[in-house]
mmCIF file of N, CA, C and O in Angstrom:
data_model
loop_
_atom_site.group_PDB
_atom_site.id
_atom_site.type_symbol
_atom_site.label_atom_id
_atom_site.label_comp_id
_atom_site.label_asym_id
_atom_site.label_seq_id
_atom_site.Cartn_x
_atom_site.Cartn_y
_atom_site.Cartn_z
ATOM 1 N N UNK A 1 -10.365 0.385 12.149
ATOM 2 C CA UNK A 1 -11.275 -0.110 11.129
ATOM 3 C C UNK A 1 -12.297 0.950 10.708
ATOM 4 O O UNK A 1 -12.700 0.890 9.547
ATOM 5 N N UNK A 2 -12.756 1.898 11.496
ATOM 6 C CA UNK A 2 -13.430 3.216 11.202
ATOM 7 C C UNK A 2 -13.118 3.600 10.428
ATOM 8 O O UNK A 2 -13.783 3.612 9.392
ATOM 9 N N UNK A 3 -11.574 4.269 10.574
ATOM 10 C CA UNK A 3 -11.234 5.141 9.158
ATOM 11 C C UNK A 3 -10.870 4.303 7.974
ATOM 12 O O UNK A 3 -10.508 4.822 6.918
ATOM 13 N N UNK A 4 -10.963 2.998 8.143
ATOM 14 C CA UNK A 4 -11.037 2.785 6.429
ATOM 15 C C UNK A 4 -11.937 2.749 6.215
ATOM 16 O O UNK A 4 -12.288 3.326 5.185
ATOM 17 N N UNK A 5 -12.872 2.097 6.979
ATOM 18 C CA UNK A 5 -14.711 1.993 6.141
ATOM 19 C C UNK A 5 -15.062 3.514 6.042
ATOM 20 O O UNK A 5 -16.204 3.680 5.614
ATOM 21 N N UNK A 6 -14.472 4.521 6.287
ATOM 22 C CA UNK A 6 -14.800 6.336 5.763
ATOM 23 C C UNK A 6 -13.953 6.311 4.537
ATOM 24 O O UNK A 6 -14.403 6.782 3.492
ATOM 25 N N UNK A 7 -12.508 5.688 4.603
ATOM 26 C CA UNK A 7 -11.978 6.329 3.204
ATOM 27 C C UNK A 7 -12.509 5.354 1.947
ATOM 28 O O UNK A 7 -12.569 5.797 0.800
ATOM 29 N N UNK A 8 -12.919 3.860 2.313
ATOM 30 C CA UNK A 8 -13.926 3.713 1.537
ATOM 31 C C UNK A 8 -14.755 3.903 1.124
ATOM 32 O O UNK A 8 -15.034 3.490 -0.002
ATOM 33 N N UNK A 9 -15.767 4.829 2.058
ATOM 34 C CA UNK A 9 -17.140 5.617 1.819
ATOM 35 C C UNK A 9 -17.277 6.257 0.847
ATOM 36 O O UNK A 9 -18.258 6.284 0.104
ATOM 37 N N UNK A 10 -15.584 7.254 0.706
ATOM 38 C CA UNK A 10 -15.523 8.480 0.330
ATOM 39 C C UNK A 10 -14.850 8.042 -1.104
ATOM 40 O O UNK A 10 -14.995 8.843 -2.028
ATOM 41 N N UNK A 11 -14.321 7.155 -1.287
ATOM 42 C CA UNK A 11 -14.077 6.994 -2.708
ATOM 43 C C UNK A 11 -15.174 6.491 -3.363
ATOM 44 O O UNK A 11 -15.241 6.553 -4.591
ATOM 45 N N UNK A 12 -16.271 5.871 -2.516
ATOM 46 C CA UNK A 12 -17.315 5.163 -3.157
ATOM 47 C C UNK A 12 -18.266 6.653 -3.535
ATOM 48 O O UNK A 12 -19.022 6.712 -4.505
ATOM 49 N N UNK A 13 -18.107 7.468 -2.838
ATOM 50 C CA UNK A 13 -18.890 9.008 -3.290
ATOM 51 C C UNK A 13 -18.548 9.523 -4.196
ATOM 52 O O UNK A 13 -19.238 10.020 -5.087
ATOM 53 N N UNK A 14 -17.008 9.460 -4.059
ATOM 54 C CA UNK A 14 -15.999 10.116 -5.034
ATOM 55 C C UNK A 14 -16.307 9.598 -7.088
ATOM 56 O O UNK A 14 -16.222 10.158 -8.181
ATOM 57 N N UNK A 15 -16.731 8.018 -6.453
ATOM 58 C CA UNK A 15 -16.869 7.279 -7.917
ATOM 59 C C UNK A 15 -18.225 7.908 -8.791
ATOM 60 O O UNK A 15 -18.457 8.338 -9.921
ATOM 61 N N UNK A 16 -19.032 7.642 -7.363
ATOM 62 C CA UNK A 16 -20.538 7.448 -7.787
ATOM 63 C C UNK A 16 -20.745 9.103 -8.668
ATOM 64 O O UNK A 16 -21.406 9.206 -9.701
ATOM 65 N N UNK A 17 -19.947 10.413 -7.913
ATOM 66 C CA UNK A 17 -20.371 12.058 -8.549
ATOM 67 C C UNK A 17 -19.562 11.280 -10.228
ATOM 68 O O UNK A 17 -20.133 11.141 -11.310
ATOM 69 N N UNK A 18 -18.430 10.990 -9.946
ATOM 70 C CA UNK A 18 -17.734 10.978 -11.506
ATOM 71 C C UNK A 18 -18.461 10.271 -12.764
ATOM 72 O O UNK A 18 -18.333 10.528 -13.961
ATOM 73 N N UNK A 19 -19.443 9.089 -11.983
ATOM 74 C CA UNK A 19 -19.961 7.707 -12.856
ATOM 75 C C UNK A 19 -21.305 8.962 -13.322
ATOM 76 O O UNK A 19 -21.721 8.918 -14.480
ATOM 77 N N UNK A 20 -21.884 9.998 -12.362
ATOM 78 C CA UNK A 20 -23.317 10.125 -12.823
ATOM 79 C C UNK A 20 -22.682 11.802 -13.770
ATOM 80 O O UNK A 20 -23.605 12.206 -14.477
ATOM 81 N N UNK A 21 -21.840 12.414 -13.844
ATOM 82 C CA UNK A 21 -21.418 13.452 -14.178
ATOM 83 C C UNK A 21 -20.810 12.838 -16.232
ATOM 84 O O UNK A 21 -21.273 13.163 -17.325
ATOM 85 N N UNK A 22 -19.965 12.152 -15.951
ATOM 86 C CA UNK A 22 -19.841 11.415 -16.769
ATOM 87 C C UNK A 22 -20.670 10.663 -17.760
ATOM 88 O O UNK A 22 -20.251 10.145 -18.795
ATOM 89 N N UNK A 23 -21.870 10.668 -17.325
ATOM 90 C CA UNK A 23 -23.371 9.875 -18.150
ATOM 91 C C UNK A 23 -24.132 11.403 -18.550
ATOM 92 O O UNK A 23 -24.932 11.489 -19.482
ATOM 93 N N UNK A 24 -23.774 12.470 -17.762
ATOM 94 C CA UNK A 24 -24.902 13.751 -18.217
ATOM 95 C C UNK A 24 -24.175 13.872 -19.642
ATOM 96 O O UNK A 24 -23.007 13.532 -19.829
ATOM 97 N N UNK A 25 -25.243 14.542 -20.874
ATOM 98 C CA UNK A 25 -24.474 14.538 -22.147
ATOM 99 C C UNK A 25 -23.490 15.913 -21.672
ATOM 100 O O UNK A 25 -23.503 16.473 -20.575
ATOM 101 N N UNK A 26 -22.862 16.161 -22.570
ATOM 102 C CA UNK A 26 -21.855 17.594 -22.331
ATOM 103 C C UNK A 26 -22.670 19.158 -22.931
ATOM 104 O O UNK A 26 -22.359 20.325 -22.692
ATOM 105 N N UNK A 27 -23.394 18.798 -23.474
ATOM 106 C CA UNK A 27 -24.400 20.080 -24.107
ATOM 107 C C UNK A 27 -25.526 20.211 -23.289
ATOM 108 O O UNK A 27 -26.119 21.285 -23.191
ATOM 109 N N UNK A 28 -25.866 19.203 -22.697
ATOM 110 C CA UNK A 28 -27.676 19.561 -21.975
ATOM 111 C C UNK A 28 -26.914 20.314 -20.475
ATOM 112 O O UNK A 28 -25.707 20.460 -20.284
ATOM 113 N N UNK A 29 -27.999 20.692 -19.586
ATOM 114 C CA UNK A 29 -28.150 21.041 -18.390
ATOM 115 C C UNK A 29 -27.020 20.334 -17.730
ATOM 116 O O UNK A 29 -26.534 19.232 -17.985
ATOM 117 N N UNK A 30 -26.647 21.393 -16.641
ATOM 118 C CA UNK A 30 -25.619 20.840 -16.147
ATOM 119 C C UNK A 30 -26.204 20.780 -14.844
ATOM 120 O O UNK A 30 -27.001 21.629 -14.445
ATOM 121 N N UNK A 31 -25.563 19.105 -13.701
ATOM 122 C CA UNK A 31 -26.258 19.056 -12.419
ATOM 123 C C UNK A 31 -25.800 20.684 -11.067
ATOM 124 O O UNK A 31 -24.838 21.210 -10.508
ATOM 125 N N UNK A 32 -26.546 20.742 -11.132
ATOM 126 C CA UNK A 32 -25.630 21.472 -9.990
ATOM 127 C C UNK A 32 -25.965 20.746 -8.385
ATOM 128 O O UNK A 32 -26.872 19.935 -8.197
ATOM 129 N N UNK A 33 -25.147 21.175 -7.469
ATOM 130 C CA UNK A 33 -24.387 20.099 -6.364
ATOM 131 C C UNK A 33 -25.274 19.557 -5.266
ATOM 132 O O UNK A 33 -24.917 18.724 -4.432
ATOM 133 N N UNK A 34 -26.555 20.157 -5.359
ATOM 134 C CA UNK A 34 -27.830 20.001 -4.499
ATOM 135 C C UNK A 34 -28.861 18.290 -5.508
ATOM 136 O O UNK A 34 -29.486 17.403 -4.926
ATOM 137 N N UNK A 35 -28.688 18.401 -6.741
ATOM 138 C CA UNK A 35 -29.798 17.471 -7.600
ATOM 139 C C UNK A 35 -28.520 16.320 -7.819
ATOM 140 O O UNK A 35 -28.836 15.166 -8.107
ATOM 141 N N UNK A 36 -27.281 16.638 -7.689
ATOM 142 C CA UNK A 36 -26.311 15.359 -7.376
ATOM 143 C C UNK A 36 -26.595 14.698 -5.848
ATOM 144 O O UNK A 36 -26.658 13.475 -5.730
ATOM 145 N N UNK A 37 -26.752 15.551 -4.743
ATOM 146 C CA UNK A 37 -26.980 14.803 -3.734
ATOM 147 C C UNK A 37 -27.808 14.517 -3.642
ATOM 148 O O UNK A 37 -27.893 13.724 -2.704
ATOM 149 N N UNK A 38 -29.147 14.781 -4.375
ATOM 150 C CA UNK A 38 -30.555 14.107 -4.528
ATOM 151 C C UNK A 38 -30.488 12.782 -5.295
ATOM 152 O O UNK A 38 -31.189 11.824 -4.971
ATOM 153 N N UNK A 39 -29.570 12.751 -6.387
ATOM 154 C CA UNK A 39 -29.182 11.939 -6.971
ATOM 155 C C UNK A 39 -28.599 10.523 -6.709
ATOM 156 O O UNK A 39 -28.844 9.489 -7.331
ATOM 157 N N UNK A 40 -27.576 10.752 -5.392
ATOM 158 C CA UNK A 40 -27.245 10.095 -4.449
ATOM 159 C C UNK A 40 -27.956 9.459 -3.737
ATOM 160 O O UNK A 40 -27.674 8.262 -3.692
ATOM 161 N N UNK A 41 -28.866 9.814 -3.090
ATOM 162 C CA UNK A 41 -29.758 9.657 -1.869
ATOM 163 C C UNK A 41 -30.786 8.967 -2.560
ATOM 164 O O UNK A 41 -31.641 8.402 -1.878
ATOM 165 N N UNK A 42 -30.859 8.909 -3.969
ATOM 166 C CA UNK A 42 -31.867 7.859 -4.709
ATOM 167 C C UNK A 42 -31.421 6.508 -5.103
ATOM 168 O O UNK A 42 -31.987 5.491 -5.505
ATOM 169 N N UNK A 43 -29.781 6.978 -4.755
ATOM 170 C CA UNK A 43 -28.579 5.398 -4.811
ATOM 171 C C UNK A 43 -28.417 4.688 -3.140
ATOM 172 O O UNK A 43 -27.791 3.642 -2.970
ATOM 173 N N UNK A 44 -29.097 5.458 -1.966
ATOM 174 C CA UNK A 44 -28.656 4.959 -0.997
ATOM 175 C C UNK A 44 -27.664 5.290 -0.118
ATOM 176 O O UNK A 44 -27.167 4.800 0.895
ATOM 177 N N UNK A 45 -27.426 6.887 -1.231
ATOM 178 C CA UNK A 45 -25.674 7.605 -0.457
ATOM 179 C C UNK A 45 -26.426 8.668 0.224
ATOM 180 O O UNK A 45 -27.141 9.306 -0.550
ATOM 181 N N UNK A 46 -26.466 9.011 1.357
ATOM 182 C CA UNK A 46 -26.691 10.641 2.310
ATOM 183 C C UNK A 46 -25.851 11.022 2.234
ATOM 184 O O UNK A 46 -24.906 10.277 2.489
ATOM 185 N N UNK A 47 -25.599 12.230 1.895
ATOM 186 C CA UNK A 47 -24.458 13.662 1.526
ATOM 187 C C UNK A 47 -25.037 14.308 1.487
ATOM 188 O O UNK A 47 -26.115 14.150 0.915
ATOM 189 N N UNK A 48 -24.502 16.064 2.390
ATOM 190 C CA UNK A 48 -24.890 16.949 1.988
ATOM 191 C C UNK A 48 -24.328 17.937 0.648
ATOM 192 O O UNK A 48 -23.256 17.909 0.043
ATOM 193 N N UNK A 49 -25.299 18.631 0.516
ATOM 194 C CA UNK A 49 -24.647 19.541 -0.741
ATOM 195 C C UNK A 49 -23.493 19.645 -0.732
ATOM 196 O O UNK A 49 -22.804 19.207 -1.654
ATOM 197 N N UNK A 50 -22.916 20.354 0.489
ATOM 198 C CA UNK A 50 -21.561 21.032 0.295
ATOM 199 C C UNK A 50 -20.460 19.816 0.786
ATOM 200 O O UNK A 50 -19.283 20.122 0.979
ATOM 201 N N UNK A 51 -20.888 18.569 0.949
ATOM 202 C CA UNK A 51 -19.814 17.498 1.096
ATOM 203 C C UNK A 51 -19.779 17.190 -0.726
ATOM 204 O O UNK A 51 -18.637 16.942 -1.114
ATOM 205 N N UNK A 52 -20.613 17.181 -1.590
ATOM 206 C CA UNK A 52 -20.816 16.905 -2.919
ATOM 207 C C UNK A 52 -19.893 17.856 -3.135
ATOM 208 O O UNK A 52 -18.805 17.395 -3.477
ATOM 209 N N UNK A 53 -19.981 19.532 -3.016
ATOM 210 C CA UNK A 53 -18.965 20.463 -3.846
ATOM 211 C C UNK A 53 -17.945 19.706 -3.391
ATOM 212 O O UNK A 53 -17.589 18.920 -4.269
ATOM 213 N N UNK A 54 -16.986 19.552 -1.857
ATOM 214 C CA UNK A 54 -15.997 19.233 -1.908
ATOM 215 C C UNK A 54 -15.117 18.017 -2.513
ATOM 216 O O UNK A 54 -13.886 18.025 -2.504
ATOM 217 N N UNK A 55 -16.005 16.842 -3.102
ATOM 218 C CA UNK A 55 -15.483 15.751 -3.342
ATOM 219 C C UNK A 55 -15.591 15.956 -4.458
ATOM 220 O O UNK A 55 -14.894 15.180 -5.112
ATOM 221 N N UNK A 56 -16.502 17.102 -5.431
ATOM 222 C CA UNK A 56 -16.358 17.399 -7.201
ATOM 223 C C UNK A 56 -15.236 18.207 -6.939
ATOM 224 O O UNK A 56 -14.147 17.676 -7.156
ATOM 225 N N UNK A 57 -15.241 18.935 -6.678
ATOM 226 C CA UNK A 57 -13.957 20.400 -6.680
ATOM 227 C C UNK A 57 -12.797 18.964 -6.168
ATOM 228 O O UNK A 57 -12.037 19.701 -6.796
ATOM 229 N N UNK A 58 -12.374 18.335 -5.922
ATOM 230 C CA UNK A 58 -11.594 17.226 -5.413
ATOM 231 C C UNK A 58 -11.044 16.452 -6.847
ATOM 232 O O UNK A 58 -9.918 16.535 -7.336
ATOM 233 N N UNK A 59 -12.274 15.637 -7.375
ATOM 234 C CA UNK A 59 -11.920 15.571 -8.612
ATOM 235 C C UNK A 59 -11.249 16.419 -10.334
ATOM 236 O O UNK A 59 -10.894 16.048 -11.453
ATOM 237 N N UNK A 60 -11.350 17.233 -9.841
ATOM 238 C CA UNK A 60 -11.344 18.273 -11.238
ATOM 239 C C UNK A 60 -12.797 18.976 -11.684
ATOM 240 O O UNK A 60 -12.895 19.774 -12.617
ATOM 241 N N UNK A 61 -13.542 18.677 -11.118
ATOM 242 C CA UNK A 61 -15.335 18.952 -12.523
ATOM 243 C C UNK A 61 -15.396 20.434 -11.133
ATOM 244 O O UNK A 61 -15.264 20.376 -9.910
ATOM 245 N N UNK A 62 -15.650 21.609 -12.068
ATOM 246 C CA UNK A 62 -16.211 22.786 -11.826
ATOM 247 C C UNK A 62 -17.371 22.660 -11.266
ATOM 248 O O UNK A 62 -18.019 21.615 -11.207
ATOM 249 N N UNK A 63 -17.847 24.288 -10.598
ATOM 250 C CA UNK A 63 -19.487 23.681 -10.443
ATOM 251 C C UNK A 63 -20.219 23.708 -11.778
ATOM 252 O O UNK A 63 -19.739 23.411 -12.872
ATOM 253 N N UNK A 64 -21.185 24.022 -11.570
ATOM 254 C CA UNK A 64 -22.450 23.977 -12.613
ATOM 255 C C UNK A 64 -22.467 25.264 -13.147
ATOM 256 O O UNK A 64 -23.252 25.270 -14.096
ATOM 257 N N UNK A 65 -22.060 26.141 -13.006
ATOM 258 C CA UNK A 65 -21.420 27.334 -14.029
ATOM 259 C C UNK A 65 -20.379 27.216 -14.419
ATOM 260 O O UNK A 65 -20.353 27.634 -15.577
ATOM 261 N N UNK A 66 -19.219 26.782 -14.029
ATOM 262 C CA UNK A 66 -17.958 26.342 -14.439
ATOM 263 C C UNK A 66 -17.855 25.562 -15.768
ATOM 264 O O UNK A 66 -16.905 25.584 -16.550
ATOM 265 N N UNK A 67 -19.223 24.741 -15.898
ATOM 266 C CA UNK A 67 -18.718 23.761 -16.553
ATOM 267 C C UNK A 67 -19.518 23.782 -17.943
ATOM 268 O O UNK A 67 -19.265 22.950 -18.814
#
């Protein structure tokens, strides 16, 4: 029962980077992977930075120069 309530966790992380990446316009400032996990942590999600790169780089979205 552990590892599903993690692979649930992790799609629920997975949603939440796509739902708030998806709302930034495409011309303004882009988040980079530290003010997404701040971003998070104002939803109730703890992640560190570099768990954020791996679950964006996961989805398709570049970092914040990439994109």
């Amino acid at each position: 029962t552990v590892r599903i309530w993690r692979c649930y966790y992790c799609i629920k992380i997975l949603f939440e980077i796509k739902k708030i990446l998806d709302a930034q316009p495409k011309d303004g400032k882009k988040l980079s992977d530290q003010k997404l996990a701040d971003m998070l942590l104002e939803k109730g999600i703890k992640v560190a930075r570099r768990t954020v790169a791996k679950y964006r780089s996961q989805i398709g979205v570049g970092s914040s120069y990439e994109r």
